[in-house]
Short mmCIF file of C-alpha atoms in Angstrom, two decimals:
data_model
loop_
_atom_site.label_atom_id
_atom_site.label_comp_id
_atom_site.label_asym_id
_atom_site.label_seq_id
_atom_site.Cartn_x
_atom_site.Cartn_y
_atom_site.Cartn_z
CA MET A 1 211.51 143.59 36.32
CA ASN A 2 207.92 142.49 36.05
CA LEU A 3 207.79 139.98 33.23
CA PRO A 4 204.01 139.35 33.28
CA ASP A 5 203.46 143.10 32.91
CA GLN A 6 206.08 143.11 30.18
CA HIS A 7 204.18 140.50 28.20
CA ARG A 8 200.83 142.26 28.62
CA SER A 9 202.44 145.45 27.34
CA LEU A 10 203.81 143.60 24.33
CA LYS A 11 200.35 142.29 23.43
CA LEU A 12 198.87 145.76 23.63
CA THR A 13 201.61 147.57 21.74
CA ILE A 14 202.47 145.25 18.88
CA PRO A 15 199.68 144.63 16.35
CA GLN A 16 197.77 141.46 17.11
CA SER A 17 198.53 140.01 13.68
CA SER A 18 202.21 139.82 14.66
CA ARG A 19 203.44 136.41 15.81
CA SER A 20 206.94 137.63 16.66
CA PRO A 21 208.65 140.51 18.47
CA GLY A 22 208.53 143.57 16.26
CA LEU A 23 211.33 145.59 14.71
CA MET A 24 211.89 149.28 15.05
CA LEU A 25 213.31 150.51 11.74
CA PHE A 26 215.01 153.86 11.24
CA PRO A 27 215.17 154.97 7.58
CA ARG A 28 218.01 157.32 6.64
CA ASP A 29 215.57 160.05 5.66
CA GLY A 30 214.42 160.26 9.31
CA GLY A 31 211.59 158.74 11.25
CA CYS A 32 210.84 155.50 13.02
CA VAL A 33 208.49 152.74 11.90
CA LEU A 34 207.30 149.52 13.49
CA TYR A 35 207.82 146.51 11.21
CA ASP A 36 206.11 143.12 11.51
CA PRO A 37 208.74 140.51 10.51
CA ILE A 38 206.12 137.78 9.98
CA GLU A 39 203.68 139.76 7.83
CA GLY A 40 206.62 141.46 6.12
CA ASN A 41 205.17 144.95 6.23
CA ILE A 42 205.26 148.23 8.11
CA GLN A 43 202.56 148.24 10.78
CA THR A 44 202.87 151.73 12.26
CA ASN A 45 204.69 154.99 11.59
CA LEU A 46 206.01 155.96 15.02
CA GLY A 47 207.01 159.51 14.11
CA ASP A 48 209.51 161.68 12.27
CA PHE A 49 212.81 162.70 13.83
CA PRO A 50 214.74 164.80 11.28
CA GLY A 51 218.45 165.13 11.99
CA CYS A 52 218.31 162.79 14.99
CA ARG A 53 220.32 159.74 15.96
CA PHE A 54 218.82 156.90 17.99
CA LEU A 55 221.31 155.69 20.58
CA ALA A 56 219.32 153.06 22.47
CA ASN A 57 215.84 151.74 23.16
CA SER A 58 214.06 150.40 26.24
CA GLY A 59 210.51 149.23 25.73
CA ASN A 60 208.54 152.01 24.04
CA TRP A 61 211.26 154.53 24.87
CA LEU A 62 214.07 155.77 22.64
CA LEU A 63 217.22 157.62 23.64
CA VAL A 64 217.58 160.35 21.02
CA LEU A 65 220.40 162.79 20.18
CA ASP A 66 219.05 165.68 18.11
CA SER A 67 220.81 167.89 15.56
CA GLY A 68 221.78 170.34 18.29
CA SER A 69 223.54 167.59 20.29
CA ASN A 70 220.80 167.53 22.92
CA LEU A 71 219.75 164.27 24.54
CA TYR A 72 216.19 163.32 25.40
CA ILE A 73 214.08 160.20 25.77
CA ILE A 74 210.70 159.77 24.13
CA ASP A 75 207.90 157.23 24.34
CA VAL A 76 207.22 156.63 20.66
CA CYS A 77 203.68 155.41 21.41
CA SER A 78 202.44 158.22 23.69
CA LYS A 79 204.98 160.82 22.45
CA GLU A 80 205.80 161.71 26.06
CA THR A 81 209.22 163.39 25.98
CA ILE A 82 211.71 163.83 28.82
CA PRO A 83 214.60 166.26 28.23
CA LEU A 84 217.96 165.26 29.70
CA PRO A 85 220.86 167.31 31.08
CA SER A 86 223.22 168.78 28.46
CA LEU A 87 226.26 166.70 27.55
CA GLU A 88 228.56 169.25 29.18
CA SER A 89 226.76 169.11 32.53
CA ILE A 90 229.15 166.61 34.09
CA GLU A 91 229.98 167.10 37.74
CA SER A 92 233.51 165.94 38.36
CA ALA A 93 236.42 167.04 40.54
CA ASP A 94 239.04 166.74 37.83
CA CYS A 95 237.40 167.25 34.44
CA ILE A 96 235.27 169.69 32.44
CA VAL A 97 233.37 169.09 29.19
CA LYS A 98 232.89 172.19 27.04
CA ARG A 99 230.72 172.68 23.97
CA VAL A 100 232.61 174.41 21.15
CA GLY A 101 229.91 174.13 18.48
CA ASP A 102 226.58 172.45 17.82
CA ARG A 103 228.27 169.08 17.45
CA GLU A 104 231.80 169.55 18.80
CA PHE A 105 233.13 169.30 22.35
CA ILE A 106 236.42 169.30 24.25
CA ARG A 107 237.19 167.65 27.56
CA GLU A 108 239.75 168.99 30.02
CA GLU A 109 240.94 166.23 32.29
CA SER A 110 243.81 166.32 34.80
CA GLY A 111 245.53 169.12 32.93
CA ALA A 112 245.14 167.50 29.48
CA ILE A 113 242.75 168.67 26.76
CA TYR A 114 241.00 166.13 24.56
CA GLY A 115 239.56 167.47 21.33
CA ASP A 116 237.86 165.86 18.33
CA LEU A 117 234.88 164.95 20.50
CA SER A 118 231.93 164.97 18.14
CA ALA A 119 228.27 164.22 18.66
CA ASP A 120 228.69 161.76 15.78
CA VAL A 121 230.62 159.38 18.07
CA VAL A 122 228.31 159.59 21.09
CA ARG A 123 226.99 156.16 22.09
CA GLY A 124 224.51 155.38 24.84
CA LEU A 125 222.40 152.93 26.84
CA LEU A 126 218.89 153.35 28.23
CA TRP A 127 216.66 151.69 30.80
CA VAL A 128 213.13 152.89 31.60
CA SER A 129 210.82 151.30 34.16
CA GLU A 130 207.38 149.91 33.31
CA SER A 131 205.76 153.01 34.80
CA GLY A 132 207.98 155.35 32.79
CA LYS A 133 208.80 157.23 36.00
CA GLU A 134 212.28 155.83 36.53
CA TYR A 135 215.09 155.75 34.02
CA VAL A 136 218.85 155.46 33.69
CA VAL A 137 220.74 157.04 30.78
CA LEU A 138 224.39 156.30 30.13
CA TRP A 139 226.57 157.78 27.37
CA LEU A 140 230.17 158.19 26.24
CA PHE A 141 232.23 159.54 23.37
CA ASP A 142 233.08 156.33 21.49
CA LEU A 143 236.78 156.86 20.89
CA PRO A 144 239.81 154.64 21.62
CA GLY A 145 241.25 154.91 25.10
CA HIS A 146 238.04 155.33 27.08
CA SER A 147 238.72 156.82 30.50
CA TYR A 148 235.13 157.43 31.60
CA MET A 149 231.43 157.05 30.91
CA SER A 150 228.68 159.32 32.23
CA PHE A 151 225.20 158.57 33.56
CA CYS A 152 222.12 160.22 35.04
CA LYS A 153 218.83 159.02 36.50
CA ASN A 154 215.37 160.52 36.81
CA GLY A 155 215.59 163.67 38.92
CA ASP A 156 219.31 164.27 38.30
CA SER A 157 220.38 167.72 37.17
CA HIS A 158 223.75 166.61 35.80
CA TYR A 159 225.72 163.54 34.73
CA THR A 160 228.11 161.61 36.94
CA ASP A 161 231.35 160.15 35.60
CA ILE A 162 232.25 156.50 36.08
CA PRO A 163 236.05 156.26 35.63
CA LEU A 164 237.31 153.40 33.49
CA VAL A 165 241.00 153.81 34.30
CA PHE A 166 242.66 153.09 37.64
CA ASP A 167 245.43 155.24 39.07
CA ASP A 168 246.88 152.22 40.86
CA TYR A 169 249.07 150.18 38.48
CA ALA A 170 248.02 146.97 40.22
CA PHE A 171 244.50 147.44 38.85
CA HIS A 172 245.39 148.36 35.24
CA LYS A 173 244.17 144.96 34.03
CA TYR A 174 240.66 146.22 34.89
CA ASP A 175 241.07 149.37 32.75
CA GLY A 176 239.09 150.22 29.64
CA LEU A 177 235.89 149.13 27.97
CA SER A 178 235.04 146.51 25.37
CA ASP A 179 231.28 146.17 25.95
CA MET A 180 228.52 147.24 28.34
CA VAL A 181 225.00 146.16 29.26
CA LEU A 182 222.45 148.12 31.31
CA CYS A 183 219.82 146.10 33.21
CA GLY A 184 217.72 148.37 35.38
CA THR A 185 220.05 150.26 37.71
CA ARG A 186 222.78 147.67 37.30
CA LEU A 187 225.56 148.25 34.77
CA TYR A 188 227.78 145.44 33.47
CA VAL A 189 231.11 146.47 31.95
CA SER A 190 233.52 144.23 30.07
CA THR A 191 236.99 145.79 30.28
CA SER A 192 239.62 145.90 27.56
CA ARG A 193 241.02 142.59 28.83
CA ARG A 194 237.49 141.13 29.13
CA PHE A 195 237.18 141.31 32.90
CA VAL A 196 233.55 141.87 33.88
CA ARG A 197 232.76 144.59 36.42
CA VAL A 198 229.28 145.26 37.86
CA PHE A 199 228.10 148.68 39.06
CA ASP A 200 225.06 149.58 41.15
CA LEU A 201 223.65 152.91 39.91
CA SER A 202 220.73 153.15 42.32
CA GLY A 203 220.59 155.65 45.13
CA PRO A 204 220.90 159.45 45.29
CA GLN A 205 222.34 161.66 42.55
CA GLY A 206 226.01 160.97 41.95
CA PHE A 207 225.93 157.54 43.59
CA PHE A 208 227.48 154.48 41.99
CA LYS A 209 229.20 151.50 43.53
CA ASP A 210 231.35 148.74 42.11
CA ILE A 211 229.66 145.58 43.41
CA THR A 212 231.72 143.12 41.39
CA GLY A 213 233.15 141.41 44.42
CA GLN A 214 236.72 140.73 45.36
CA THR A 215 237.95 139.86 41.88
CA PRO A 216 236.41 140.60 38.46
CA PHE A 217 236.18 137.48 36.30
CA PRO A 218 237.56 137.51 32.73
CA MET A 219 235.29 136.14 29.98
CA LEU A 220 237.80 134.65 27.56
CA SER A 221 237.12 132.00 24.93
CA ARG A 222 239.68 130.00 22.98
CA HIS A 223 238.96 132.22 19.96
CA ASP A 224 238.73 135.58 21.71
CA GLN A 225 240.88 137.58 19.31
CA ARG A 226 239.60 135.97 16.10
CA TYR A 227 235.86 136.60 16.33
CA ASP A 228 233.49 139.36 17.35
CA SER A 229 232.36 139.08 20.94
CA SER A 230 230.08 140.87 23.36
CA ILE A 231 228.49 140.22 26.74
CA ALA A 232 224.87 139.64 27.71
CA VAL A 233 223.05 139.08 30.99
CA THR A 234 220.36 136.55 31.89
CA THR A 235 217.36 138.19 33.53
CA SER A 236 216.55 135.05 35.51
CA SER A 237 219.84 134.89 37.43
CA GLY A 238 221.99 137.87 36.45
CA GLU A 239 224.56 135.49 34.99
CA VAL A 240 226.93 137.04 32.44
CA LEU A 241 227.21 135.37 29.04
CA LEU A 242 229.87 135.73 26.36
CA VAL A 243 228.42 135.90 22.84
CA GLU A 244 230.71 135.17 19.92
CA SER A 245 230.03 135.49 16.19
CA ASP A 246 231.77 135.33 12.84
CA PRO A 247 232.75 138.92 11.94
CA SER A 248 232.84 138.41 8.17
CA SER A 249 229.56 136.71 7.22
CA ARG A 250 228.02 136.19 10.67
CA THR A 251 226.50 132.82 9.88
CA TRP A 252 226.83 131.46 13.40
CA PHE A 253 226.83 132.45 17.06
CA ARG A 254 228.31 130.79 20.14
CA ILE A 255 227.24 131.27 23.76
CA TYR A 256 229.56 130.76 26.72
CA LYS A 257 229.16 130.82 30.48
CA LYS A 258 231.74 131.22 33.21
CA ASP A 259 233.70 128.00 33.75
CA PRO A 260 233.47 127.27 37.49
CA ASP A 261 236.44 124.89 37.31
CA VAL A 262 238.98 127.59 36.36
CA GLU A 263 241.20 127.91 39.43
CA ASP A 264 243.27 130.95 38.43
CA PRO A 265 241.26 133.07 35.94
CA ASP A 266 243.84 135.89 35.98
CA HIS A 267 246.36 133.66 34.23
CA ALA A 268 244.08 131.36 32.20
CA CYS A 269 243.97 131.53 28.40
CA HIS A 270 240.26 130.70 28.36
CA THR A 271 237.82 130.94 31.25
CA VAL A 272 234.43 130.05 29.76
CA THR A 273 232.61 126.93 28.65
CA GLU A 274 230.30 126.75 25.64
CA VAL A 275 226.60 126.06 26.10
CA HIS A 276 224.13 125.03 23.39
CA SER A 277 220.94 126.22 25.02
CA LEU A 278 219.62 129.32 26.74
CA GLY A 279 217.50 127.23 29.08
CA GLY A 280 214.17 128.18 27.54
CA GLU A 281 215.03 131.85 27.20
CA ALA A 282 215.72 134.04 24.18
CA LEU A 283 218.52 136.57 23.86
CA LEU A 284 217.79 140.08 22.59
CA LEU A 285 221.38 140.88 21.71
CA ASP A 286 220.59 144.52 20.84
CA LEU A 287 219.49 145.05 24.43
CA GLY A 288 222.04 142.73 25.99
CA PHE A 289 219.74 140.53 28.05
CA THR A 290 217.58 137.41 27.86
CA VAL A 291 213.80 137.11 28.25
CA PRO A 292 211.62 134.03 28.81
CA ALA A 293 210.46 132.40 25.60
CA ASN A 294 206.74 132.76 24.93
CA LYS A 295 205.05 130.81 22.14
CA ALA A 296 201.95 133.02 22.17
CA LEU A 297 204.09 136.09 21.62
CA GLY A 298 206.41 134.44 19.13
CA ILE A 299 209.49 134.71 21.35
CA LYS A 300 211.35 131.57 20.36
CA PRO A 301 213.42 129.64 22.92
CA ASP A 302 217.19 129.32 22.50
CA SER A 303 217.17 132.03 19.85
CA ILE A 304 219.30 135.14 19.41
CA TYR A 305 217.55 138.22 18.02
CA PHE A 306 220.13 140.38 16.32
CA THR A 307 220.31 143.50 14.13
CA ARG A 308 223.91 144.67 14.25
CA HIS A 309 227.10 144.04 16.15
CA PHE A 310 228.20 146.96 18.29
CA ARG A 311 231.01 147.32 20.75
CA PRO A 312 232.58 150.50 22.03
CA CYS A 313 235.91 151.27 20.33
CA HIS A 314 234.51 150.04 17.01
CA CYS A 315 234.27 153.65 15.95
CA SER A 316 232.97 153.06 12.42
CA PRO A 317 229.32 151.95 12.12
CA ARG A 318 228.72 148.31 11.34
CA ASP A 319 226.42 147.09 8.58
CA LEU A 320 222.95 146.03 9.62
CA ASP A 321 222.35 142.29 9.69
CA ILE A 322 218.81 141.60 10.87
CA CYS A 323 218.33 137.96 11.79
CA VAL A 324 217.25 135.33 14.30
CA TYR A 325 219.68 132.51 15.10
CA ASN A 326 218.59 129.24 16.73
CA LEU A 327 221.28 127.76 18.97
CA VAL A 328 219.82 124.24 19.03
CA THR A 329 219.37 123.80 15.28
CA GLN A 330 222.26 126.18 14.43
CA SER A 331 220.03 127.73 11.80
CA LEU A 332 219.86 131.37 10.78
CA HIS A 333 216.89 133.31 9.43
CA ARG A 334 217.62 136.65 7.75
CA TYR A 335 215.12 139.29 6.66
CA HIS A 336 216.46 139.90 3.16
CA ASN A 337 213.42 141.93 2.11
CA LEU A 338 214.63 144.71 4.41
CA ASN A 339 217.74 145.13 2.25
CA LYS A 340 215.58 147.12 -0.16
CA MET A 341 214.98 149.77 2.50
CA ASP A 342 217.62 152.44 3.03
CA LEU A 343 217.97 151.94 6.78
CA MET A 344 220.16 153.86 9.17
CA ASP A 345 219.47 151.49 12.06
CA ALA A 346 217.12 148.78 13.32
CA ARG A 347 216.33 147.29 16.71
CA TRP A 348 214.25 144.39 17.95
CA PHE A 349 211.34 145.87 19.83
CA LEU A 350 210.15 144.45 23.14
CA PRO A 351 208.11 146.83 25.34
CA GLY A 352 208.82 146.47 29.03
CA ASN A 353 212.14 146.22 30.78
#
């Protein structure tokens, strides 16, 4: 990750009148616009995408699922488009995904058949390099009881499954999925019991490796079952953070780091310690990682940029809640003027990866 290049790209892409990271807004009637949160107006119409869903963004690039359930990525500035393998092109020894309509699929796995797989519940992650020549795409059907996720990279002709369920009973505590973050070719997965696993997705087609170490570490706070939570990763050190928020009104956020003094994390009720600063960085929660604060670019230190709370297994869409939260002052700024727009989705926009 080349942060100086990232910042130069941001200056060139976002209108110079902007003093803050921009927002990509997706109206329900289709399309994508770039919104300046300081000026309070739409700066650029980035294109029309009728019948499409936007699954993820990485810099200028969007991961798009069209009305025919086809995936592609597009640079919304240059309009360069890269088609991706079909959803059913998964190479696996024990499963087959079949298309049974424009938006319906079934999956045959170990003798069982899973139906009710709709394009409407496909979720995804995206990373694209600064050059636009390298990318990683990851997707899954967002239904309870995840047993896999699928990914491909530039040059791949099919997707590769990453199993999320162990055959060995001794490893069942590492089963499932509660959240995921993609940073370059490294994938961070929080399991159903909040153990964090790390996968290396670099290498030839079909390659992935669990590089977690001897024992995944659970990220558990004292309030784990009472509040919304997700994970994030610091770009400076690769440290995993736990992010907690109030699910009803979302007027506050808490940040936790791994507690190094926990001797037996497998049997501890809480394994993290709260921190009140991001160490001069800002957290783009939509993307799941931190970036250095930059006054010239309006990236505020110790702030959380947020548009909606998403975790896999939350199958119904969550209401948008576009805001910036300052950890030090514990203050929240919301963009109420956007409530007048009929938005399907919104994402903080930071070119570069």
